[in-house]
Amino acid sequence: MDAVSARRRAMKRIRGRTLAWLTKPANIVLLVFAVALTVLTLYPLLSLCAETLTIHPGREARAAQQTAGELSLYHFQRLFATRENDYSRIQFYEPLLNTLLVSVSASLIAIVFGGTVAFLVTRTNLKYVKFVSAVFTFPYIMPSWTLALFWENFFKNVNIGLKTSNGIMAAVFGVYMPEWFVYGAFPIALVLGLHYAPYAYILIGTMLRNMDANLEEAATILRTRRARIIRRITLPVVRPALMSTFLLVFASSMSAYSVPVFLGSPVRYYVLSTKMKSLMDSYPGQAYIIASVMICMGVVILLLNQRVTNSRKNYTTVTGKSSRISKINLGRANYPLAILLVVLLLLVAVTPLLTFAMESIIVKAGDYSPGNMTLDFWIGTNLEARLDQGDSTGILLNPRVWSALGYSLSLAAVSAFVAGTCGILLGYGVAKRRGSRLANLVNSLSFFPYLMPSLAFGAIYLAMSAKLPWLRGFMLLALVGSVKYLPFASRSGLNAMLQLSGEIEEAAIINGVPWWKRMLRVICPIQKTSILSGYLVPMVSCMRELSLFVLLVPTSNTLLTTMLMQYSEKGWAQFGNAINLLIIIVVLLVNFIVNKLTGASIDKGVGG
Amino acid sequence: MPEIFLKNVAKSFGKVVAVDQLNLQILSNSFITLLGPSGCGKTTILRMIAGLETPTQGQISIGNRVVFDSEQGVNLPPNKREVGFLFQNYALWPHMTVYQNIAFGLENMKWGKDKIHARVKELLEMLRIEQLEQRYPSQLSGGQQQRVAIARTLAPGPKVLFMDEPLSNLDAKLRMEMRTELKRLHRETDSTFVYVTHDQQEAMTLSTMVCVIDKGRLQQYAPPLQMYNNPASVFVADFLGNPAMNFVDGHITGDGVLTFGGIGVRFTPFNAVTLGERDVVVGIRPEYIRIGDGDMEGTVYSTLPSGMETAVKLNVNGVSLTSVVFGDVDFPVDKKVRFSFNKATVLFDRDSGRSLARGALSAL
C-alpha cells in the first residue's frame, strides 16, 4: 500500500514538474526547434555520410566494379590514395591546396583592406566618410560573382582562357594581360577578398567603435607615439575581432563556388567546391566526400572561432562616459587618401555595374564603338531575325524573365519570413534558457547549415526530396532557403534578445500579458531594427543565391540566378549581363527600400 | 606660484556652450576639485587642460608654459603636457598584466630596464598591490583595478595629476578607503591634483580648494569650509552639505526684522552691510536648527535616524525645515517640539540668488 502511494506521489511530482516546465514558452520553443532542427540538419548530415559509403549506379558502379547500392570504402580509397595517373593529386590534393591558398589570401586581403578602411573611418578625420561607408558595403550586398564577371569582362583577351573575345582592357586600351592575372589563384583570392572586405569592415569597425576611447587616451597621456598606440594598444584589443573575421572569411571563401567557376574553370584551376560540382555528375560518392571534408574544415573553424570569441570577454571593458574619440588628424594626407579610397571604391563597386550595362548593349563582343551598340537585348523584339542566337525578345519584354523575377522575389520573401521568424523565436528560447543543455544544443544545431557548402546542401536536399514526393518545387526551395539562412537570422535574433534585460518581459508577465502578446507588443517593437535586419539578410542573400538552388530548380528558367547561369553557359553574353544587372539592381533596391522604411540594414545582421 | 592658468577658456559643441569664459588659477601643490551636477562641463574643463579636448578659445598654461592659446595657435598634444590622467573607468589595457600596464609609460620615456623595474616595484609597494604584479585587469576587483590605474598614472611622476570621477565606480566602503589613500598620495607625491566629482562630500573632504561649476560657468572658487559657511549663491549653498541647506522665502525690513514662515526674528549681520528693505531667501544649515528648547514651535513631519545623527523634518506654519540632531535620538511623528536657531544664517537676494549677508538670528 505504502509503496504504491509513494510511487503515485513520485508520478505526481514528475507530472507536476513536466507541466511546470511546459508552461514556459521558451521551453516549448526550444523543444520544437530541437526536434525540427535535428530532422532538418542532422538527417541531411547523416545521409551525406551514408552517401560517401554507397556505390551509386552508372559510371561509378562500373568504375568500382561493384553493384549499385552496396556499402563500400571504395570512394575514400579512390579519392585519397590513387597514385595511378596522379588521380588523387589532381582530384583532391591539388584542389585542397588551392582552396587553402585562395582562402587564406582572400581572408588576409579582406582584413587588410576592410580593417584599414574601418580604422580610417572610425579613428581619423577622413573626408567623405559617409560616402565611403555607404558604398563600401556594396560589393557585399551584390552577388559574389559580380566582381568575378567584371574581372573577366574587363581583362579577358583572345590569348588566354577560352580565347573567345577581347575584354575592355584589350579591345579599348590594347593591353593584353597575362593569364595568371586574369584567371586562377590571384584573381580568385583578390575578388573573394574584395567581396568579403565589407564583412571585415563591419566586424572590425564595430569593435573599433565600441572600444573604450580612454584606453587610447591613457596611452596618449603617458607620452606614447601614435604608431606605438596603434601597435601596442589598439591592435591587441581588436585582435579577437581580427581573428574571428579571418576565420569567418576563410570559411566563406572556402565554400565559395561561383567565383572559382568564373575565374578558375576556364584554365582548369580547381578548388574543392568546383571539383565537387564537377565530380557530382559522374562520381557522386567522391563528391560527397569532398563535401564532408569541407564540412569538417568548417567545424574546426567554427570551434576555433568560438574559442577566440569567448576569450574576447576578457577584452570587453566598461565603456566610460567619454565615447568622444579624439580622431587622428590626417593633415595634408587627408584629401589624397580620401580621393584614393573613393576612386578605389568606385572601381570595385560602381564600374562593375557600368561594364555589365556596357556588355549588355554591344552587338559584337569586343567592339565598343557606338555603332555597335543597341538596346535590343533589353527591349528589342523579333530578335531572331537579326541575331543568330539568344531569345527572341529583350529581357524586359520577356515574360519568362518577369516570371523568374516574381519567383525569385517570392522565394526570397518566404525564405526570409520563415528564417527570420524562426530566428527570433530561437533567439528568444536560447536567450531565456541560456546555459541550459537544451539551449546549447539548439544553438549549435541552428549553426550547422552555415558550415555546409551550399552546393552540397542543395545536393543533400535533392536526395531527400526523392524519397518525399510531396517535397517539390517552391516548397522544397523555400525549405532549403529557410534552413540555410537560419544561422544568420538566429544570430541576429539571439543578439537582439540578449540585449534585452529580463525585467522588460517580466514586467509584462506580472501584468498577466499572454506570451504571444509579449512577443508582438513588447519584445519585437523594442528590438525592431535588429529583428528586421534578421529578415533582411536572408532576403538579400536568397535573392542572389545560385549554388544552393542550382541543383533543385525544376527548370533553369525558374529563378533569375539560374537563368543567368543558363545564359552564360549558352554564351549569350549580352542577355546574361543584362540579367545580372537586373539582379543587382533588384537586390540593391530591396536593401535600400527596407533600409529607408525600417532603418534595418545589412551591416546590423552580417552574414556569410 | 600658479601651476595651471586658464584665461577666458570656452568650449562649445556645435551650438551648445559647454564651458563659458572660464578663468581659473590653480596653485602649485594644491588639491582642487571641480564640483558640479552632471553635464555642467567639469569633465570638459579637465580634458581641455589635459589636451584631450581642444577649447574653442582662450589660453591655458601649465607650469609657466603655454600649452594652448587660440590666438597664437599654440596647441600642445597631451603627451607633451607632462600630466597624468586617471580615468573614471580606469582604462587599464586588458591585454597587459599589471606590471606591463604600469611599465608602459616608462618605456615610452626610454628608461632603462632596471630603472623601470625599480620604479614599478616602488609603485606596487606604495599602492599595496605587490601580489597582483602578474595578473591581468580582468582578474582584478574594482578596487584593485583602481589602485593599478593610480600606479600607472603616477609612474612617470607627473607634476600635475588629473582625475575624472575616479571613485564613482566603487562601492561606498571602498570609496571611503580610497579617499584616505588619495589624500595621503597627494602629500607623498608632492604634486598638483585636479579632481572632478559630482559628490560634494568628496570635494569637501579631499580638496584644498573647491571650484563649483554650473552650466559651464564658474560659480565659486574657495577653500571647502569657507565655501560651506559663506556660499556665494543659492546654487552653491544648495550643492554643498547633506542634508541640504533649508531655503525659505522671507522679507527683511530696513531695521533688520526678518519674517519667514510665520516667524518674526531679528537678523544681525556679522559684517557691516546695508540691506535695506527687500525680499530675500533665508538659508539655514540643518545643524544650526536646534531642537529641544527655544522660542519657536514646530511639528515633527518625519525623522531619519542614522545612529550617529537624526535628520528631522519639521513643519512650521506650513513651511518645512530640516534639522540635524546629533546622537541616537528619535522623535515621534506629529509631536510638537520647540526649537531655536543658532550660529550663522545666510540671506540671499530673491531675484539673483546671490548672497547678501551672513548673520545671526535672535528673538525679537
Short mmCIF file of N, CA and C in Angstrom, two decimals, chain B residues 11-112:
data_model
loop_
_atom_site.label_atom_id
_atom_site.label_comp_id
_atom_site.label_asym_id
_atom_site.label_seq_id
_atom_site.Cartn_x
_atom_site.Cartn_y
_atom_site.Cartn_z
N LYS B 11 34.41 76.53 -24.54
CA LYS B 11 34.29 75.38 -25.42
C LYS B 11 32.83 75.19 -25.79
N SER B 12 32.57 75.11 -27.08
CA SER B 12 31.20 74.79 -27.48
C SER B 12 31.22 73.62 -28.43
N PHE B 13 30.21 72.77 -28.26
CA PHE B 13 30.00 71.65 -29.19
C PHE B 13 28.86 72.07 -30.11
N GLY B 14 29.20 72.47 -31.30
CA GLY B 14 28.17 73.00 -32.18
C GLY B 14 27.58 74.25 -31.57
N LYS B 15 26.28 74.23 -31.30
CA LYS B 15 25.66 75.43 -30.73
C LYS B 15 25.62 75.38 -29.21
N VAL B 16 25.91 74.19 -28.66
CA VAL B 16 25.84 74.04 -27.21
C VAL B 16 27.12 74.57 -26.57
N VAL B 17 26.96 75.50 -25.66
CA VAL B 17 28.13 76.02 -24.96
C VAL B 17 28.38 75.16 -23.73
N ALA B 18 29.50 74.45 -23.72
CA ALA B 18 29.78 73.55 -22.60
C ALA B 18 30.53 74.29 -21.50
N VAL B 19 31.46 75.15 -21.90
CA VAL B 19 32.23 75.92 -20.93
C VAL B 19 32.27 77.35 -21.43
N ASP B 20 32.01 78.29 -20.51
CA ASP B 20 31.85 79.67 -20.94
C ASP B 20 32.82 80.57 -20.18
N GLN B 21 33.74 81.20 -20.90
CA GLN B 21 34.62 82.24 -20.33
C GLN B 21 35.16 81.88 -18.95
N LEU B 22 35.94 80.83 -18.89
CA LEU B 22 36.42 80.37 -17.60
C LEU B 22 37.81 80.94 -17.29
N ASN B 23 37.92 81.53 -16.12
CA ASN B 23 39.21 81.98 -15.64
C ASN B 23 39.51 81.25 -14.34
N LEU B 24 40.67 80.64 -14.28
CA LEU B 24 40.97 79.82 -13.10
C LEU B 24 42.47 79.77 -12.89
N GLN B 25 42.84 79.88 -11.60
CA GLN B 25 44.25 79.77 -11.26
C GLN B 25 44.41 78.62 -10.30
N ILE B 26 45.26 77.68 -10.61
CA ILE B 26 45.44 76.56 -9.70
C ILE B 26 46.86 76.61 -9.16
N LEU B 27 46.97 76.71 -7.85
CA LEU B 27 48.30 76.87 -7.25
C LEU B 27 49.03 75.53 -7.21
N SER B 28 50.35 75.67 -7.19
CA SER B 28 51.21 74.50 -7.13
C SER B 28 50.93 73.71 -5.85
N ASN B 29 50.96 72.41 -5.95
CA ASN B 29 50.77 71.50 -4.81
C ASN B 29 49.39 71.56 -4.17
N SER B 30 48.43 72.16 -4.86
CA SER B 30 47.09 72.17 -4.27
C SER B 30 46.31 70.94 -4.75
N PHE B 31 45.20 70.72 -4.09
CA PHE B 31 44.31 69.61 -4.46
C PHE B 31 42.98 70.28 -4.74
N ILE B 32 42.71 70.55 -6.01
CA ILE B 32 41.47 71.25 -6.27
C ILE B 32 40.42 70.33 -6.89
N THR B 33 39.17 70.61 -6.55
CA THR B 33 38.08 69.80 -7.06
C THR B 33 37.20 70.65 -7.95
N LEU B 34 36.85 70.11 -9.10
CA LEU B 34 35.83 70.73 -9.94
C LEU B 34 34.54 70.03 -9.59
N LEU B 35 33.62 70.79 -9.00
CA LEU B 35 32.40 70.19 -8.47
C LEU B 35 31.19 70.76 -9.19
N GLY B 36 30.25 69.89 -9.50
CA GLY B 36 29.04 70.39 -10.14
C GLY B 36 28.15 69.24 -10.54
N PRO B 37 26.90 69.53 -10.90
CA PRO B 37 25.99 68.47 -11.31
C PRO B 37 26.44 67.88 -12.64
N SER B 38 25.92 66.71 -13.00
CA SER B 38 26.38 66.08 -14.23
C SER B 38 25.96 66.94 -15.42
N GLY B 39 26.85 67.03 -16.39
CA GLY B 39 26.59 67.83 -17.57
C GLY B 39 26.90 69.30 -17.40
N CYS B 40 27.61 69.66 -16.32
CA CYS B 40 27.89 71.07 -16.09
C CYS B 40 29.16 71.52 -16.80
N GLY B 41 29.91 70.57 -17.37
CA GLY B 41 31.10 70.95 -18.11
C GLY B 41 32.40 70.68 -17.38
N LYS B 42 32.32 70.08 -16.19
CA LYS B 42 33.55 69.91 -15.41
C LYS B 42 34.53 68.93 -16.06
N THR B 43 34.01 67.84 -16.61
CA THR B 43 34.89 66.89 -17.28
C THR B 43 35.52 67.53 -18.52
N THR B 44 34.73 68.33 -19.22
CA THR B 44 35.26 69.02 -20.40
C THR B 44 36.43 69.93 -20.00
N ILE B 45 36.27 70.63 -18.88
CA ILE B 45 37.35 71.50 -18.42
C ILE B 45 38.62 70.69 -18.19
N LEU B 46 38.45 69.58 -17.48
CA LEU B 46 39.60 68.74 -17.16
C LEU B 46 40.27 68.23 -18.44
N ARG B 47 39.45 67.77 -19.37
CA ARG B 47 40.01 67.23 -20.61
C ARG B 47 40.67 68.30 -21.46
N MET B 48 40.17 69.53 -21.33
CA MET B 48 40.81 70.62 -22.07
C MET B 48 42.19 70.93 -21.50
N ILE B 49 42.29 70.92 -20.16
CA ILE B 49 43.60 71.20 -19.56
C ILE B 49 44.59 70.09 -19.93
N ALA B 50 44.08 68.84 -19.95
CA ALA B 50 44.95 67.71 -20.26
C ALA B 50 45.28 67.63 -21.74
N GLY B 51 44.50 68.30 -22.58
CA GLY B 51 44.78 68.29 -24.01
C GLY B 51 44.00 67.23 -24.76
N LEU B 52 43.07 66.58 -24.08
CA LEU B 52 42.26 65.55 -24.77
C LEU B 52 41.11 66.19 -25.54
N GLU B 53 40.86 67.45 -25.22
CA GLU B 53 39.78 68.18 -25.89
C GLU B 53 40.36 69.54 -26.26
N THR B 54 39.97 70.07 -27.40
CA THR B 54 40.51 71.37 -27.81
C THR B 54 39.51 72.46 -27.51
N PRO B 55 39.90 73.48 -26.74
CA PRO B 55 38.99 74.58 -26.43
C PRO B 55 38.65 75.36 -27.69
N THR B 56 37.49 76.01 -27.68
CA THR B 56 37.12 76.85 -28.81
C THR B 56 37.95 78.13 -28.78
N GLN B 57 38.17 78.63 -27.57
CA GLN B 57 39.04 79.81 -27.45
C GLN B 57 39.63 79.90 -26.06
N GLY B 58 40.60 80.81 -25.89
CA GLY B 58 41.20 81.03 -24.59
C GLY B 58 42.66 80.64 -24.55
N GLN B 59 43.21 80.65 -23.33
CA GLN B 59 44.61 80.33 -23.15
C GLN B 59 44.77 79.44 -21.93
N ILE B 60 45.60 78.43 -22.04
CA ILE B 60 45.88 77.56 -20.91
C ILE B 60 47.38 77.43 -20.77
N SER B 61 47.89 77.60 -19.53
CA SER B 61 49.31 77.32 -19.33
C SER B 61 49.47 76.39 -18.15
N ILE B 62 50.47 75.54 -18.26
CA ILE B 62 50.79 74.61 -17.18
C ILE B 62 52.25 74.83 -16.82
N GLY B 63 52.51 75.15 -15.54
CA GLY B 63 53.88 75.35 -15.08
C GLY B 63 54.64 76.37 -15.91
N ASN B 64 54.06 77.54 -16.10
CA ASN B 64 54.70 78.64 -16.83
C ASN B 64 54.89 78.38 -18.31
N ARG B 65 54.30 77.29 -18.81
CA ARG B 65 54.44 77.01 -20.23
C ARG B 65 53.06 77.07 -20.86
N VAL B 66 52.93 77.88 -21.90
CA VAL B 66 51.63 77.97 -22.56
C VAL B 66 51.40 76.68 -23.36
N VAL B 67 50.36 75.97 -23.01
CA VAL B 67 50.09 74.72 -23.72
C VAL B 67 48.98 74.88 -24.74
N PHE B 68 48.16 75.92 -24.53
CA PHE B 68 47.12 76.20 -25.52
C PHE B 68 46.87 77.69 -25.60
N ASP B 69 46.80 78.20 -26.80
CA ASP B 69 46.45 79.60 -27.00
C ASP B 69 45.75 79.72 -28.34
N SER B 70 44.47 80.07 -28.30
CA SER B 70 43.71 80.06 -29.55
C SER B 70 44.21 81.15 -30.49
N GLU B 71 44.71 82.27 -29.91
CA GLU B 71 45.13 83.36 -30.79
C GLU B 71 46.51 83.11 -31.39
N GLN B 72 47.42 82.55 -30.57
CA GLN B 72 48.77 82.27 -31.07
C GLN B 72 48.82 80.96 -31.86
N GLY B 73 47.71 80.21 -31.80
CA GLY B 73 47.70 78.92 -32.50
C GLY B 73 48.54 77.87 -31.82
N VAL B 74 48.74 78.02 -30.51
CA VAL B 74 49.50 77.01 -29.77
C VAL B 74 48.55 75.91 -29.32
N ASN B 75 48.91 74.68 -29.54
CA ASN B 75 48.11 73.57 -29.00
C ASN B 75 48.98 72.35 -28.83
N LEU B 76 49.59 72.21 -27.64
CA LEU B 76 50.46 71.06 -27.40
C LEU B 76 49.61 69.81 -27.25
N PRO B 77 50.03 68.71 -27.86
CA PRO B 77 49.28 67.46 -27.67
C PRO B 77 49.44 66.96 -26.23
N PRO B 78 48.53 66.12 -25.77
CA PRO B 78 48.55 65.69 -24.36
C PRO B 78 49.88 65.08 -23.93
N ASN B 79 50.51 64.36 -24.85
CA ASN B 79 51.76 63.69 -24.45
C ASN B 79 52.90 64.67 -24.22
N LYS B 80 52.73 65.94 -24.67
CA LYS B 80 53.79 66.93 -24.46
C LYS B 80 53.51 67.78 -23.23
N ARG B 81 52.37 67.56 -22.56
CA ARG B 81 52.00 68.46 -21.47
C ARG B 81 52.50 67.97 -20.11
N GLU B 82 53.07 66.78 -20.09
CA GLU B 82 53.64 66.20 -18.87
C GLU B 82 52.64 66.21 -17.72
N VAL B 83 51.51 65.57 -18.00
CA VAL B 83 50.48 65.47 -16.97
C VAL B 83 50.08 64.00 -16.82
N GLY B 84 49.41 63.71 -15.74
CA GLY B 84 48.85 62.37 -15.55
C GLY B 84 47.34 62.46 -15.59
N PHE B 85 46.68 61.37 -15.98
CA PHE B 85 45.22 61.41 -16.06
C PHE B 85 44.66 60.08 -15.57
N LEU B 86 43.77 60.16 -14.60
CA LEU B 86 43.15 58.96 -14.07
C LEU B 86 41.70 58.94 -14.55
N PHE B 87 41.35 57.86 -15.28
CA PHE B 87 40.02 57.82 -15.89
C PHE B 87 39.00 57.19 -14.95
N GLN B 88 37.75 57.59 -15.17
CA GLN B 88 36.67 57.08 -14.33
C GLN B 88 36.58 55.56 -14.37
N ASN B 89 36.75 55.00 -15.59
CA ASN B 89 36.62 53.54 -15.71
C ASN B 89 38.00 52.88 -15.75
N TYR B 90 38.99 53.58 -15.25
CA TYR B 90 40.37 53.09 -15.11
C TYR B 90 41.11 52.94 -16.42
N ALA B 91 40.42 52.48 -17.49
CA ALA B 91 41.05 52.32 -18.80
C ALA B 91 42.35 51.54 -18.72
N LEU B 92 42.33 50.44 -17.97
CA LEU B 92 43.51 49.57 -17.95
C LEU B 92 43.52 48.78 -19.26
N TRP B 93 44.70 48.55 -19.79
CA TRP B 93 44.77 47.80 -21.05
C TRP B 93 44.56 46.34 -20.76
N PRO B 94 43.50 45.78 -21.36
CA PRO B 94 43.09 44.43 -20.98
C PRO B 94 44.10 43.35 -21.35
N HIS B 95 44.95 43.63 -22.35
CA HIS B 95 45.86 42.60 -22.83
C HIS B 95 47.22 42.67 -22.15
N MET B 96 47.37 43.55 -21.16
CA MET B 96 48.66 43.66 -20.48
C MET B 96 48.48 43.32 -19.00
N THR B 97 49.54 42.77 -18.41
CA THR B 97 49.49 42.48 -16.99
C THR B 97 49.60 43.78 -16.20
N VAL B 98 49.39 43.68 -14.91
CA VAL B 98 49.51 44.84 -14.05
C VAL B 98 50.89 45.48 -14.24
N TYR B 99 51.92 44.62 -14.23
CA TYR B 99 53.29 45.13 -14.38
C TYR B 99 53.45 45.88 -15.70
N GLN B 100 52.96 45.25 -16.79
CA GLN B 100 53.11 45.87 -18.11
C GLN B 100 52.33 47.18 -18.21
N ASN B 101 51.15 47.19 -17.60
CA ASN B 101 50.36 48.41 -17.59
C ASN B 101 51.13 49.57 -16.97
N ILE B 102 51.77 49.27 -15.82
CA ILE B 102 52.48 50.35 -15.11
C ILE B 102 53.75 50.73 -15.85
N ALA B 103 54.42 49.72 -16.44
CA ALA B 103 55.73 49.98 -17.06
C ALA B 103 55.59 50.68 -18.41
N PHE B 104 54.42 50.57 -19.04
CA PHE B 104 54.25 51.04 -20.41
C PHE B 104 54.68 52.50 -20.60
N GLY B 105 54.21 53.36 -19.70
CA GLY B 105 54.52 54.78 -19.81
C GLY B 105 56.01 55.04 -19.65
N LEU B 106 56.65 54.25 -18.79
CA LEU B 106 58.08 54.45 -18.54
C LEU B 106 58.90 54.03 -19.76
N GLU B 107 58.41 52.97 -20.45
CA GLU B 107 59.10 52.54 -21.67
C GLU B 107 59.07 53.65 -22.71
N ASN B 108 57.96 54.37 -22.76
CA ASN B 108 57.87 55.47 -23.71
C ASN B 108 58.90 56.54 -23.43
N MET B 109 59.30 56.65 -22.16
CA MET B 109 60.26 57.69 -21.80
C MET B 109 61.69 57.19 -21.94
N LYS B 110 61.81 55.99 -22.54
CA LYS B 110 63.12 55.41 -22.82
C LYS B 110 63.94 55.21 -21.54
N TRP B 111 63.30 54.77 -20.49
CA TRP B 111 64.02 54.45 -19.28
C TRP B 111 64.72 53.11 -19.46
N GLY B 112 65.77 52.88 -18.67
CA GLY B 112 66.46 51.59 -18.69
C GLY B 112 65.59 50.53 -18.03
#
